[in-house]
Structure formats: C-alpha cells, structure tokens
C-alpha cells in the first residue's frame, strides 16, 4: 500500500468516525499536523 492510498484510507476512516484531525491526533498521541501529513501522503 502506498502513502497516497494509506492517507485516503485514514481520511475516510476518520470522517466515518466523525473525528477532526485534532481529535484523532489526541486519541493516538500525535499532533494534528502529523495526521494532516499522513492524509496528504507526505
């Protein structure tokens, strides 16, 4: 699985759970900027 597909999956799942990037980040112990980078495939 490449970074772009992984990012799309993270974004889709986060939205299915009705979470913001900040809320997801808080639940898994990373920054919201890290979640953003993941979702963009960076």
GROMACS .gro file of N, CA and C in nm:
model
  126
    1UNK      N    1   0.085  -0.118   0.000
    1UNK     CA    2   0.000   0.000   0.000
    1UNK      C    3   0.089   0.124   0.000
    2UNK      N    4   0.062   0.217  -0.089
    2UNK     CA    5   0.146   0.336  -0.094
    2UNK      C    6   0.093   0.446  -0.002
    3UNK      N    7   0.170   0.552   0.011
    3UNK     CA    8   0.138   0.661   0.105
    3UNK      C    9   0.007   0.730   0.069
    4UNK      N   10  -0.019   0.747  -0.060
    4UNK     CA   11  -0.142   0.815  -0.102
    4UNK      C   12  -0.266   0.733  -0.066
    5UNK      N   13  -0.262   0.603  -0.091
    5UNK     CA   14  -0.376   0.517  -0.057
    5UNK      C   15  -0.394   0.509   0.093
    6UNK      N   16  -0.285   0.502   0.166
    6UNK     CA   17  -0.293   0.498   0.312
    6UNK      C   18  -0.355   0.627   0.364
    7UNK      N   19  -0.314   0.740   0.309
    7UNK     CA   20  -0.369   0.868   0.351
    7UNK      C   21  -0.518   0.878   0.324
    8UNK      N   22  -0.560   0.832   0.207
    8UNK     CA   23  -0.703   0.834   0.173
    8UNK      C   24  -0.782   0.746   0.269
    9UNK      N   25  -0.725   0.632   0.306
    9UNK     CA   26  -0.792   0.543   0.400
    9UNK      C   27  -0.804   0.606   0.538
   10UNK      N   28  -0.698   0.669   0.586
   10UNK     CA   29  -0.700   0.735   0.717
   10UNK      C   30  -0.806   0.846   0.715
   11UNK      N   31  -0.808   0.924   0.609
   11UNK     CA   32  -0.904   1.034   0.597
   11UNK      C   33  -1.047   0.979   0.596
   12UNK      N   34  -1.071   0.876   0.517
   12UNK     CA   35  -1.204   0.816   0.507
   12UNK      C   36  -1.249   0.762   0.643
   13UNK      N   37  -1.161   0.689   0.710
   13UNK     CA   38  -1.197   0.630   0.839
   13UNK      C   39  -1.221   0.737   0.945
   14UNK      N   40  -1.139   0.840   0.946
   14UNK     CA   41  -1.157   0.949   1.042
   14UNK      C   42  -1.293   1.016   1.022
   15UNK      N   43  -1.330   1.038   0.897
   15UNK     CA   44  -1.459   1.101   0.870
   15UNK      C   45  -1.575   1.009   0.904
   16UNK      N   46  -1.559   0.879   0.883
   16UNK     CA   47  -1.662   0.782   0.921
   16UNK      C   48  -1.687   0.785   1.071
   17UNK      N   49  -1.581   0.810   1.148
   17UNK     CA   50  -1.592   0.816   1.294
   17UNK      C   51  -1.627   0.956   1.344
   18UNK      N   52  -1.651   1.048   1.250
   18UNK     CA   53  -1.685   1.187   1.283
   18UNK      C   54  -1.584   1.252   1.376
   19UNK      N   55  -1.456   1.235   1.341
   19UNK     CA   56  -1.348   1.294   1.419
   19UNK      C   57  -1.278   1.402   1.337
   20UNK      N   58  -1.233   1.506   1.405
   20UNK     CA   59  -1.146   1.603   1.339
   20UNK      C   60  -1.004   1.548   1.342
   21UNK      N   61  -0.917   1.612   1.266
   21UNK     CA   62  -0.777   1.570   1.270
   21UNK      C   63  -0.722   1.587   1.411
   22UNK      N   64  -0.759   1.694   1.477
   22UNK     CA   65  -0.711   1.720   1.613
   22UNK      C   66  -0.761   1.613   1.711
   23UNK      N   67  -0.888   1.573   1.698
   23UNK     CA   68  -0.943   1.470   1.788
   23UNK      C   69  -0.873   1.336   1.766
   24UNK      N   70  -0.853   1.299   1.639
   24UNK     CA   71  -0.783   1.174   1.608
   24UNK      C   72  -0.641   1.178   1.663
   25UNK      N   73  -0.574   1.289   1.642
   25UNK     CA   74  -0.437   1.304   1.690
   25UNK      C   75  -0.430   1.287   1.841
   26UNK      N   76  -0.524   1.346   1.913
   26UNK     CA   77  -0.526   1.334   2.058
   26UNK      C   78  -0.547   1.191   2.104
   27UNK      N   79  -0.630   1.117   2.031
   27UNK     CA   80  -0.658   0.978   2.068
   27UNK      C   81  -0.537   0.886   2.049
   28UNK      N   82  -0.453   0.917   1.950
   28UNK     CA   83  -0.340   0.829   1.922
   28UNK      C   84  -0.205   0.887   1.964
   29UNK      N   85  -0.208   1.008   2.022
   29UNK     CA   86  -0.087   1.065   2.080
   29UNK      C   87   0.011   1.127   1.982
   30UNK      N   88  -0.042   1.186   1.875
   30UNK     CA   89   0.043   1.257   1.781
   30UNK      C   90  -0.015   1.397   1.761
   31UNK      N   91   0.051   1.480   1.680
   31UNK     CA   92  -0.001   1.614   1.655
   31UNK      C   93  -0.102   1.611   1.540
   32UNK      N   94  -0.186   1.713   1.535
   32UNK     CA   95  -0.281   1.722   1.425
   32UNK      C   96  -0.208   1.745   1.293
   33UNK      N   97  -0.090   1.805   1.300
   33UNK     CA   98  -0.010   1.826   1.179
   33UNK      C   99   0.039   1.692   1.123
   34UNK      N  100   0.069   1.598   1.211
   34UNK     CA  101   0.111   1.466   1.166
   34UNK      C  102  -0.004   1.396   1.094
   35UNK      N  103  -0.123   1.405   1.148
   35UNK     CA  104  -0.240   1.344   1.083
   35UNK      C  105  -0.261   1.407   0.945
   36UNK      N  106  -0.247   1.537   0.937
   36UNK     CA  107  -0.263   1.608   0.811
   36UNK      C  108  -0.161   1.557   0.708
   37UNK      N  109  -0.037   1.541   0.750
   37UNK     CA  110   0.068   1.492   0.660
   37UNK      C  111   0.035   1.350   0.613
   38UNK      N  112  -0.010   1.266   0.704
   38UNK     CA  113  -0.047   1.130   0.666
   38UNK      C  114  -0.156   1.130   0.561
   39UNK      N  115  -0.259   1.212   0.585
   39UNK     CA  116  -0.372   1.215   0.493
   39UNK      C  117  -0.333   1.267   0.356
   40UNK      N  118  -0.232   1.354   0.352
   40UNK     CA  119  -0.184   1.406   0.223
   40UNK      C  120  -0.079   1.315   0.160
   41UNK      N  121  -0.040   1.209   0.230
   41UNK     CA  122   0.059   1.115   0.176
   41UNK      C  123   0.200   1.167   0.181
   42UNK      N  124   0.226   1.261   0.272
   42UNK     CA  125   0.360   1.320   0.285
   42UNK      C  126   0.445   1.236   0.378
   0.00000   0.00000   0.00000
